[in-house]
Amino acid sequence: MLHSIIEMFHSIIGAITGENDRKKIRGTVVLMKKNVLDFTDFRSSIIDRVYELLGKGVSLQLVSAVHADPTNGLQGKVGKPAYLKGWITTITPSTATAGEESAFKVTFDHDAEIGQPGAFIIRNNHRNEFYLRTLTLEDVPGHGRIHFVCNSWVYPAYKYDTDRVFFTNQAHLPSETPGPLRGYRESELVNLRGDGTGELKEWDRVYDYAYYNDLGNPDRHGKYARPVLGGSVEYPYPRRGRTGRPPSETDPNTESRLPLLMSLNIYVPRDERFGHIKMSDFLAYALKALVQFLLPEFEALCDSTPNEFDSFQDVFDLYEGFKVPDGPLLDKIKDNVPLEMLKELVRTDGEGFFKFPTPQVIKEDKSAWRTDKEFAREMLAGLNPVLIRLLQEFPPESKLDPEVYGNQNSSITKEHIENHLDGLTINKALEKKRLFILDHHDTLMPYLRRINTTSTKTYASRTVLFLKDDGTLKTLAIELSLPHPDGDKFGAVSKVYTPAEHGVEGSIWQLAKAYAAVNDSGYHQLLSHWLNTHAVIEPFVIATNRQLSVLHPINKLLDPHFRDTMNINALARQILINAGGVVESTVYPSKYAMEMSSVVYKNWVFTEQALPADLINRGMAEKDSDAPHGLRLVLDDYPYAVDGLEIWSAIETWVEDYCSFYYKTDEMVEKDSELQSWWKELREEGHGDKKDEPWWPKMHTVKELIDTCTIIIWVASALHAAVNFGQYPYAGFLPNRPTISRRFMPEEGTPEYEELKSNPEKAFLKTVTAQLQTLLGISLIEILSRHSSDEVYLGQRDTREWTLDATPLKDFEKFRRKLADIEKKIIERNGDERFKNRVGPVNMPYTLLYPKSEGGLTGKGIPNSISI
């Protein structure tokens, strides 16, 4: 009824003014109202309806791509406002789910002086924001259908200093942009850069840089002070997104922190916030719940029982159900843990059993994880398959400065390993490329003395392995080293352990593997995962939005690979990698964790993030023009490398096809003003502590552009997937990937040694991650290993009409088909018994680089971006 009255009213007005006789351009706007997205905000829809009745609706004005307005600085001529119809009558049902879209009609007067629209201005005169998805114009005279992909939050007009402008989905290099649109293009980039001042608010759209000076909280207590990462020779670091919060009261160089309850409100540009449909909102609340509710409740639970697991069965019970005491403790968990997480964690029979999903590593066989074969296999097909390298000298040598650290070379001798080389001498094994090493020694040793002053008691480790004739690796020796008690300059105090199966020697060998796994777990979480994917990509997100217009083809290429990255990184700074946060509580470097990652960043080289360069750098591959992808693997059955090279090659071909369509010559790259500004700012600001490094591509050629974009997409998609989504499948059973060691190797003649002899399981569990840290750690990695239900995977886009150019669309379809072929090959290889490293003793196929996945804990799938 109301709808009919409003339509009749408009018809009468049109008849009086003659509007009905003019040519019309009809359009459809797709958006999501705030009340759909935020079901707690019932007031928003009511207020917006009042504003509609007062004539303060949502207006749109078309902007000409062909006719300039001399009175407006020769920018495109702007048409008359047209208003969305039916805001009041398009009632969002109370049963709507988050992410449900509404379509609204809009009718523009056809103005011959506008001609072809190339953009539109939208003004939201309501009091509440909405998410604008698309505008589609039908039957534009002389041009037919014109489509605008927007995907942006539009706040009330009074929140903005300038109009919101959206462009058609036609890509343009800066020099090829229609003249009437150039001013709008440039102004939009100026708005996104901001002016570098003030605290940023949720409606701000500003992308700017800051140091990592927000991890510490000296106002809380001196023990929570942390060094500023970035901007110094001592602590270089990639930049993060600026929030503009004021400095702390205690230290002017440290940014003040948000209270925990406000964690979800940490500033990132609104369009970088987690999506509206997905479990990303669940993820955000789950992370908050983990810190705010689960941690204290786990502490209460552990305080009421001994803080140890007595046997592996105690750990298995986590996945079979363990009783949480009835009463306020259980009620508080149920009240505050997100529903989807609760479904997984709490049994539905009302018995109060708390349980975790069974990790894949123990699903088929509860003891195979302890075998030497599986220990070695996971270096090639596990959670951190990016570190093992070919051993090229024996004994292994240290690169630490002997003036500072003395002799840090390995104490592993010929006598330790030569009898286990299948008849080869050490020199022959080196020559035949049969010896490999997992080396954490040099990374840890400079920090080890300080780390061991905390509750952690650990070593710097080297693990040497031999390639057997069947393609599997055999662990030969593990060296555990400590700083010399008399000072660093006296070198390392080391002990070498070799495989044993029975008695106390077998138990000691299991502990030696655990110490090596502790090293690898910390390196994985802080460096392979956080630093080398999350942290290094964020400057690319910021620079792209500041310097490359949404019209720019390289923005269109890279944008899907940046989705949610700034948001997950901001949340990480707030509750995971901050002083006293979850990572410091569950990973062995403790308070030195982030500082250590800064020191490792000193050796970060952008061009070595390319998979082929990385494999060559680690001695795991050699250039060979006759081999697939131009590389011959030293170790044929290396699942991460085999699958990874296929993914890498597919990405590279797609990027080459795409870039070559827009850049026909090297000169076009050099003369692209936005591209050159992007690359200059990325080097000098985003990775500013590395700006003088000689290895940066110059960005003078099409090949340099292709190589650069391929690396960015590889890191943001496949590399991150390889080191992230296996966390719960491999490390959800913490004895397999312990993150902390709490005491040193038992020495003969001590009570700990006698306990190791009499009860080896209990001694093992008292050495590695404690009960509380285990509960907290597996809660965290369960969240981080999940795919959201609306994830967009490599080879997919969230809209089919992301560009108007037909050739890139065809090339993208070719890329999608190539990825589907790779999926088939991965399944075939996993079923081929010749490849023993692909499944291993635990009977767990390697699928971390399988491109697609469904939602949840799957251990497969390559999302486009670092979205978790």
PDB file of N, CA and C in Angstrom, residues 1-10:
ATOM      1  N   MET A   1       0.843  -1.202   0.000  1.00  0.00           N
ATOM      2  CA  MET A   1       0.000   0.000   0.000  1.00  0.00           C
ATOM      3  C   MET A   1       0.880   1.254   0.000  1.00  0.00           C
ATOM      4  N   LEU A   2       1.829   1.296   0.966  1.00  0.00           N
ATOM      5  CA  LEU A   2       2.714   2.459   1.070  1.00  0.00           C
ATOM      6  C   LEU A   2       3.501   2.633  -0.225  1.00  0.00           C
ATOM      7  N   HIS A   3       3.975   1.519  -0.788  1.00  0.00           N
ATOM      8  CA  HIS A   3       4.755   1.560  -2.028  1.00  0.00           C
ATOM      9  C   HIS A   3       3.925   2.192  -3.150  1.00  0.00           C
ATOM     10  N   SER A   4       2.653   1.795  -3.272  1.00  0.00           N
ATOM     11  CA  SER A   4       1.773   2.301  -4.342  1.00  0.00           C
ATOM     12  C   SER A   4       1.553   3.801  -4.204  1.00  0.00           C
ATOM     13  N   ILE A   5       1.375   4.260  -2.962  1.00  0.00           N
ATOM     14  CA  ILE A   5       1.138   5.694  -2.718  1.00  0.00           C
ATOM     15  C   ILE A   5       2.358   6.509  -3.144  1.00  0.00           C
ATOM     16  N   ILE A   6       3.556   5.998  -2.770  1.00  0.00           N
ATOM     17  CA  ILE A   6       4.786   6.724  -3.107  1.00  0.00           C
ATOM     18  C   ILE A   6       4.967   6.791  -4.619  1.00  0.00           C
ATOM     19  N   GLU A   7       4.716   5.665  -5.320  1.00  0.00           N
ATOM     20  CA  GLU A   7       4.862   5.637  -6.777  1.00  0.00           C
ATOM     21  C   GLU A   7       3.877   6.600  -7.436  1.00  0.00           C
ATOM     22  N   MET A   8       2.642   6.627  -6.937  1.00  0.00           N
ATOM     23  CA  MET A   8       1.635   7.523  -7.493  1.00  0.00           C
ATOM     24  C   MET A   8       2.061   8.987  -7.294  1.00  0.00           C
ATOM     25  N   PHE A   9       2.611   9.274  -6.119  1.00  0.00           N
ATOM     26  CA  PHE A   9       3.071  10.628  -5.806  1.00  0.00           C
ATOM     27  C   PHE A   9       4.146  11.064  -6.804  1.00  0.00           C
ATOM     28  N   HIS A  10       5.116  10.158  -7.073  1.00  0.00           N
ATOM     29  CA  HIS A  10       6.184  10.476  -8.022  1.00  0.00           C
ATOM     30  C   HIS A  10       5.626  10.692  -9.437  1.00  0.00           C
TER      31      HIS A  10
END
